[in-house]
Amino acid sequence: MRQRQPGKDAEKSGDIKRARHRALHILERSDRTEKELRAKLEQNYKPEAVEDAVAYVKKYHYLDDMRYTVNYLNSRGRVKSRRQVEQELLYKKGISKEILEEALQEAEPQDEREQIRRWMEKKQIHPETASQDELRKFYLFLMRRGFRSEDILSEIRVAAF
């Protein structure tokens, strides 16, 4: 009959328990993606404890990448272009393309032209009085934010008349 080593089992279960509590504590403050939670937990816990903690919070729906993505699209989509938000979700937040595509169907549609008009207002750009250099800088500013060229030019033309 094999003897149990109480030290290792107790240590392992204690590490798992601490990882679960840490995961709950992290998610209590703000919603996270699975990738973000894993990165936080991997700093202090062994891979087995991280896997268990992630499975635990997923089981009780504390961690839901779909919910996170829809909320992110609805909140950030008002300020940033759709393309910029998608890139952030895919590369920084670790959301899969499948989840992103499904979330785009559920999220509120964002009017990028309205966002451009808000940026014009915020930056105090008046195409009828602005110099070519100011318009060029504003155009490049919006391009860096992921807005489409035709949308930017169209809104500048509409505002100029």
XYZ file of N, CA and C in Angstrom:
483
model
N 0.836 -1.177 0.000
C 0.000 0.000 0.000
C 0.884 1.244 0.000
N 0.544 2.169 -0.831
C 1.334 3.384 -1.001
C 0.994 4.402 0.081
N 2.013 5.011 0.638
C 1.774 6.023 1.662
C 1.651 7.390 1.006
N 0.765 8.174 1.547
C 0.560 9.534 1.027
C 1.581 10.468 1.637
N 1.959 11.433 0.862
C 2.852 12.462 1.371
C 2.003 13.689 1.663
N 1.618 13.878 2.920
C 0.695 14.962 3.252
C 1.244 16.339 2.918
N 2.529 16.516 2.946
C 3.114 17.831 2.682
C 2.845 18.319 1.271
N 3.070 17.457 0.276
C 2.916 17.872 -1.123
C 1.456 18.078 -1.499
N 0.575 17.166 -1.083
C -0.846 17.301 -1.406
C -1.441 18.541 -0.752
N -1.103 18.747 0.495
C -1.628 19.915 1.207
C -1.109 21.203 0.585
N 0.163 21.177 0.192
C 0.754 22.369 -0.434
C 0.086 22.658 -1.772
N -0.146 21.585 -2.537
C -0.770 21.738 -3.852
C -2.195 22.270 -3.728
N -2.976 21.707 -2.811
C -4.359 22.160 -2.646
C -4.403 23.578 -2.080
N -3.445 23.924 -1.225
C -3.383 25.287 -0.692
C -3.065 26.292 -1.777
N -2.158 25.923 -2.689
C -1.794 26.800 -3.801
C -2.994 26.999 -4.724
N -3.724 25.925 -4.973
C -4.914 26.001 -5.828
C -5.975 26.889 -5.181
N -6.157 26.701 -3.896
C -7.154 27.502 -3.177
C -6.785 28.986 -3.207
N -5.507 29.284 -2.993
C -5.052 30.682 -3.037
C -5.216 31.264 -4.440
N -4.929 30.460 -5.467
C -5.077 30.924 -6.854
C -6.545 31.229 -7.162
N -7.451 30.386 -6.669
C -8.883 30.637 -6.871
C -9.302 31.949 -6.208
N -8.867 32.139 -4.975
C -9.213 33.372 -4.260
C -8.619 34.596 -4.955
N -7.409 34.455 -5.441
C -6.762 35.568 -6.144
C -7.519 35.885 -7.440
N -7.938 34.855 -8.156
C -8.702 35.058 -9.393
C -10.007 35.793 -9.096
N -10.687 35.378 -8.050
C -11.940 36.051 -7.673
C -11.676 37.501 -7.279
N -10.592 37.726 -6.572
C -10.235 39.087 -6.151
C -9.929 39.973 -7.366
N -9.209 39.436 -8.334
C -8.874 40.189 -9.554
C -10.146 40.542 -10.317
N -11.047 39.563 -10.458
C -12.281 39.785 -11.217
C -13.287 40.635 -10.456
N -13.131 40.712 -9.152
C -14.028 41.529 -8.341
C -13.831 43.016 -8.654
N -12.590 43.395 -8.898
C -12.285 44.802 -9.181
C -12.723 45.227 -10.578
N -12.439 44.383 -11.562
C -12.869 44.706 -12.926
C -12.902 43.436 -13.763
N -13.728 43.477 -14.791
C -13.858 42.353 -15.699
C -12.553 42.195 -16.475
N -12.157 40.975 -16.748
C -10.925 40.686 -17.480
C -11.194 39.612 -18.525
N -10.269 39.515 -19.480
C -10.323 38.405 -20.422
C -9.563 37.236 -19.809
N -9.741 36.077 -20.400
C -9.033 34.897 -19.902
C -7.523 35.099 -19.998
N -7.066 35.682 -21.097
C -5.629 35.926 -21.278
C -5.089 36.846 -20.183
N -5.815 37.908 -19.877
C -5.369 38.850 -18.850
C -5.327 38.188 -17.474
N -6.356 37.402 -17.163
C -6.399 36.727 -15.868
C -5.255 35.723 -15.743
N -5.044 34.947 -16.802
C -3.940 33.981 -16.780
C -2.600 34.682 -16.548
N -2.387 35.788 -17.244
C -1.123 36.521 -17.098
C -0.923 36.984 -15.657
N -1.986 37.476 -15.041
C -1.897 37.923 -13.645
C -1.583 36.751 -12.714
N -2.279 35.643 -12.908
C -2.098 34.498 -12.015
C -0.742 33.816 -12.215
N -0.262 33.775 -13.455
C 1.007 33.102 -13.745
C 2.199 33.785 -13.080
N 2.025 35.015 -12.657
C 3.114 35.712 -11.970
C 3.417 35.075 -10.617
N 2.420 34.488 -9.970
C 2.591 33.997 -8.597
C 2.267 32.522 -8.382
N 1.653 31.865 -9.364
C 1.185 30.502 -9.123
C 1.683 29.538 -10.191
N 1.691 28.264 -9.832
C 2.114 27.204 -10.745
C 1.033 26.987 -11.804
N 1.429 26.430 -12.962
C 0.458 26.218 -14.052
C -0.785 25.428 -13.656
N -0.627 24.399 -12.799
C -1.799 23.605 -12.391
C -2.788 24.469 -11.614
N -2.260 25.314 -10.747
C -3.122 26.186 -9.942
C -3.816 27.214 -10.828
N -3.098 27.728 -11.825
C -3.677 28.711 -12.747
C -4.810 28.068 -13.534
N -4.567 26.865 -14.073
C -5.596 26.156 -14.841
C -6.841 25.919 -13.996
N -6.636 25.465 -12.774
C -7.760 25.194 -11.886
C -8.532 26.475 -11.572
N -7.818 27.549 -11.285
C -8.472 28.817 -10.944
C -9.280 29.351 -12.126
N -8.724 29.256 -13.332
C -9.438 29.728 -14.524
C -10.685 28.873 -14.754
N -10.550 27.563 -14.631
C -11.707 26.670 -14.797
C -12.777 26.973 -13.747
N -12.350 27.250 -12.545
C -13.274 27.549 -11.444
C -14.086 28.811 -11.732
N -13.426 29.898 -12.106
C -14.165 31.147 -12.348
C -15.008 31.066 -13.618
N -14.580 30.258 -14.583
C -15.394 30.057 -15.787
C -16.665 29.270 -15.453
N -16.506 28.285 -14.580
C -17.634 27.430 -14.184
C -18.777 28.265 -13.616
N -18.451 29.280 -12.854
C -19.466 30.129 -12.233
C -19.731 31.417 -13.021
N -19.228 31.470 -14.245
C -19.450 32.589 -15.172
C -18.920 33.926 -14.663
N -17.896 33.873 -13.836
C -17.235 35.114 -13.433
C -16.300 35.585 -14.541
N -15.866 34.645 -15.354
C -14.976 34.931 -16.473
C -15.699 34.523 -17.746
N -16.000 35.498 -18.592
C -16.740 35.235 -19.819
C -16.227 36.186 -20.895
N -15.420 35.657 -21.812
C -14.827 36.495 -22.853
C -15.879 37.114 -23.769
N -16.973 36.402 -24.003
C -18.037 36.930 -24.860
C -18.675 38.162 -24.218
N -19.032 38.057 -22.964
C -19.626 39.190 -22.245
C -18.652 40.369 -22.214
N -17.388 40.074 -21.938
C -16.365 41.120 -21.886
C -16.267 41.839 -23.237
N -16.264 41.066 -24.313
C -16.113 41.630 -25.655
C -17.291 42.526 -26.018
N -18.506 42.088 -25.741
C -19.689 42.904 -26.042
C -19.643 44.207 -25.242
N -19.324 44.113 -23.956
C -19.226 45.320 -23.124
C -18.129 46.256 -23.621
N -17.008 45.689 -24.008
C -15.876 46.485 -24.500
C -16.256 47.196 -25.801
N -16.905 46.471 -26.702
C -17.332 47.073 -27.972
C -18.319 48.211 -27.731
N -19.245 48.022 -26.807
C -20.245 49.054 -26.530
C -19.644 50.280 -25.857
N -18.688 50.081 -24.976
C -18.126 51.240 -24.264
C -17.031 51.929 -25.067
N -16.086 51.179 -25.586
C -14.968 51.793 -26.314
C -15.355 52.195 -27.732
N -16.390 51.558 -28.264
C -16.816 51.841 -29.630
C -17.349 53.239 -29.823
N -17.686 53.911 -28.747
C -18.181 55.287 -28.860
C -17.047 56.269 -29.099
N -15.841 55.902 -28.709
C -14.708 56.820 -28.775
C -13.726 56.428 -29.871
N -13.545 55.134 -30.059
C -12.546 54.645 -31.002
C -13.221 54.056 -32.233
N -12.449 53.948 -33.298
C -12.983 53.340 -34.509
C -13.159 51.840 -34.293
N -14.028 51.268 -35.081
C -14.296 49.836 -34.963
C -13.013 49.037 -35.194
N -12.242 49.455 -36.177
C -11.006 48.751 -36.508
C -10.021 48.777 -35.335
N -9.903 49.928 -34.681
C -8.985 50.049 -33.550
C -9.444 49.180 -32.375
N -10.730 49.163 -32.117
C -11.270 48.345 -31.024
C -11.052 46.860 -31.324
N -11.276 46.452 -32.565
C -11.069 45.054 -32.946
C -9.616 44.645 -32.749
N -8.690 45.498 -33.153
C -7.267 45.187 -32.997
C -6.889 45.045 -31.524
N -7.406 45.929 -30.696
C -7.131 45.844 -29.253
C -7.639 44.527 -28.682
N -8.850 44.150 -29.067
C -9.435 42.918 -28.541
C -8.669 41.685 -29.012
N -8.288 41.666 -30.279
C -7.602 40.499 -30.824
C -6.190 40.348 -30.274
N -5.444 41.435 -30.240
C -4.024 41.319 -29.924
C -3.675 41.638 -28.474
N -4.260 42.660 -27.902
C -3.930 43.008 -26.517
C -4.716 42.175 -25.517
N -5.980 41.947 -25.816
C -6.857 41.276 -24.856
C -6.950 39.771 -25.074
N -6.468 39.277 -26.219
C -6.446 37.842 -26.462
C -7.782 37.220 -26.795
N -8.679 37.982 -27.377
C -9.996 37.463 -27.764
C -9.867 36.762 -29.119
N -10.516 35.620 -29.270
C -10.451 34.891 -30.538
C -11.327 35.580 -31.588
N -11.012 35.318 -32.855
C -11.783 35.919 -33.953
C -13.242 35.471 -33.920
N -13.473 34.218 -33.538
C -14.834 33.690 -33.501
C -15.672 34.447 -32.472
N -15.108 34.649 -31.296
C -15.831 35.379 -30.249
C -16.062 36.817 -30.689
N -15.055 37.427 -31.299
C -15.181 38.813 -31.755
C -16.289 38.947 -32.799
N -16.323 38.043 -33.765
C -17.350 38.106 -34.808
C -18.750 37.942 -34.220
N -18.888 37.034 -33.277
C -20.186 36.824 -32.629
C -20.580 38.054 -31.802
N -19.618 38.636 -31.108
C -19.884 39.815 -30.274
C -20.255 41.021 -31.131
N -19.673 41.130 -32.308
C -20.009 42.243 -33.203
C -21.476 42.195 -33.609
N -22.036 40.982 -33.703
C -23.453 40.840 -34.027
C -24.333 41.287 -32.859
N -23.872 41.034 -31.634
C -24.650 41.371 -30.437
C -24.496 42.823 -30.003
N -23.335 43.402 -30.252
C -23.047 44.760 -29.762
C -23.876 45.800 -30.512
N -24.023 46.945 -29.872
C -24.733 48.055 -30.506
C -23.904 48.568 -31.682
N -24.538 48.791 -32.836
C -23.769 49.319 -33.971
C -23.301 50.747 -33.682
N -22.077 51.048 -34.089
C -21.503 52.373 -33.855
C -21.412 53.120 -35.183
N -21.776 54.378 -35.155
C -21.709 55.218 -36.339
C -20.359 55.933 -36.354
N -19.463 55.468 -37.230
C -18.120 56.048 -37.278
C -18.140 57.485 -37.781
N -19.079 57.799 -38.632
C -19.159 59.187 -39.119
C -19.538 60.137 -37.985
N -20.398 59.677 -37.106
C -20.759 60.479 -35.933
C -19.546 60.661 -35.023
N -18.756 59.617 -34.898
C -17.527 59.719 -34.094
C -16.571 60.750 -34.695
N -16.463 60.758 -36.013
C -15.596 61.737 -36.686
C -16.106 63.148 -36.412
N -17.434 63.333 -36.485
C -18.001 64.664 -36.192
C -17.697 65.089 -34.752
N -17.782 64.133 -33.828
C -17.453 64.454 -32.424
C -15.986 64.831 -32.273
N -15.096 64.125 -32.992
C -13.675 64.482 -32.945
C -13.449 65.878 -33.519
N -14.171 66.201 -34.598
C -14.041 67.545 -35.192
C -14.440 68.602 -34.170
N -15.512 68.331 -33.464
C -15.986 69.260 -32.440
C -14.976 69.376 -31.298
N -14.503 68.248 -30.850
C -13.567 68.235 -29.723
C -12.256 68.939 -30.074
N -11.759 68.696 -31.272
C -10.493 69.300 -31.705
C -10.697 70.701 -32.286
N -11.955 71.134 -32.320
C -12.325 72.452 -32.839
C -11.823 72.656 -34.273
N -12.127 71.678 -35.102
C -11.772 71.741 -36.518
C -12.999 72.217 -37.283
N -12.856 73.335 -37.962
C -13.912 73.892 -38.801
C -13.364 73.939 -40.225
N -13.739 72.962 -41.065
C -13.153 72.847 -42.400
C -13.250 74.115 -43.251
N -14.312 74.906 -43.034
C -14.453 76.112 -43.860
C -13.415 77.174 -43.498
N -12.898 77.164 -42.267
C -11.909 78.167 -41.850
C -10.532 77.569 -41.580
N -10.415 76.261 -41.513
C -9.135 75.620 -41.190
C -8.192 75.658 -42.383
N -6.915 75.742 -42.089
C -5.908 75.723 -43.154
C -5.732 74.293 -43.658
N -5.091 74.174 -44.797
C -4.833 72.849 -45.366
C -3.976 72.017 -44.410
N -3.022 72.678 -43.756
C -2.138 71.979 -42.826
C -2.925 71.431 -41.632
N -3.855 72.211 -41.097
C -4.684 71.753 -39.976
C -5.558 70.567 -40.391
N -6.132 70.658 -41.590
C -6.973 69.566 -42.083
C -6.150 68.300 -42.308
N -4.937 68.475 -42.841
C -4.058 67.329 -43.073
C -3.707 66.651 -41.745
N -3.367 67.448 -40.735
C -3.028 66.899 -39.416
C -4.226 66.168 -38.800
N -5.406 66.753 -38.953
C -6.617 66.131 -38.414
C -6.911 64.818 -39.142
N -6.760 64.836 -40.464
C -6.965 63.640 -41.273
C -6.018 62.520 -40.811
N -4.746 62.831 -40.651
C -3.759 61.838 -40.224
C -4.042 61.344 -38.803
N -4.492 62.244 -37.945
C -4.866 61.887 -36.574
C -5.961 60.814 -36.596
N -6.991 61.031 -37.413
C -8.097 60.066 -37.489
C -7.671 58.762 -38.169
N -6.796 58.864 -39.152
C -6.300 57.651 -39.816
C -5.540 56.773 -38.814
N -4.749 57.386 -37.958
C -4.017 56.629 -36.934
C -4.973 55.973 -35.944
N -6.150 56.513 -35.807
C -7.142 55.956 -34.896
C -7.986 54.870 -35.576
N -7.707 54.595 -36.848
C -8.361 53.479 -37.521
C -9.596 53.825 -38.327
N -9.897 55.108 -38.488
C -11.059 55.482 -39.292
C -10.725 55.353 -40.776
N -11.739 55.061 -41.572
C -11.538 54.892 -43.010
C -11.379 56.247 -43.684
N -10.516 56.296 -44.672
C -10.209 57.527 -45.389
C -11.457 58.150 -46.005
N -12.286 57.338 -46.653
C -13.475 57.883 -47.319
C -14.456 58.493 -46.320
N -14.558 57.911 -45.121
C -15.437 58.480 -44.092
C -14.914 59.833 -43.612
N -13.615 59.912 -43.389
C -13.010 61.163 -42.916
C -13.209 62.267 -43.948
N -12.848 61.972 -45.198
C -12.954 62.985 -46.254
C -14.403 63.401 -46.476
N -15.309 62.454 -46.413
C -16.724 62.757 -46.589
C -17.220 63.706 -45.505
N -16.862 63.445 -44.260
C -17.302 64.313 -43.156
C -16.662 65.693 -43.229
N -15.431 65.763 -43.667
C -14.782 67.075 -43.828
C -15.500 67.867 -44.915
N -15.847 67.200 -46.019
C -16.563 67.880 -47.114
C -17.945 68.346 -46.657
N -18.665 67.486 -45.945
C -20.010 67.832 -45.467
C -19.936 69.028 -44.517
N -18.968 69.028 -43.627
C -18.834 70.115 -42.652
C -18.395 71.420 -43.313
N -17.725 71.322 -44.444
C -17.229 72.529 -45.117
C -18.352 73.284 -45.823
N -19.468 72.604 -46.095
C -20.558 73.265 -46.836
C -21.783 73.446 -46.025
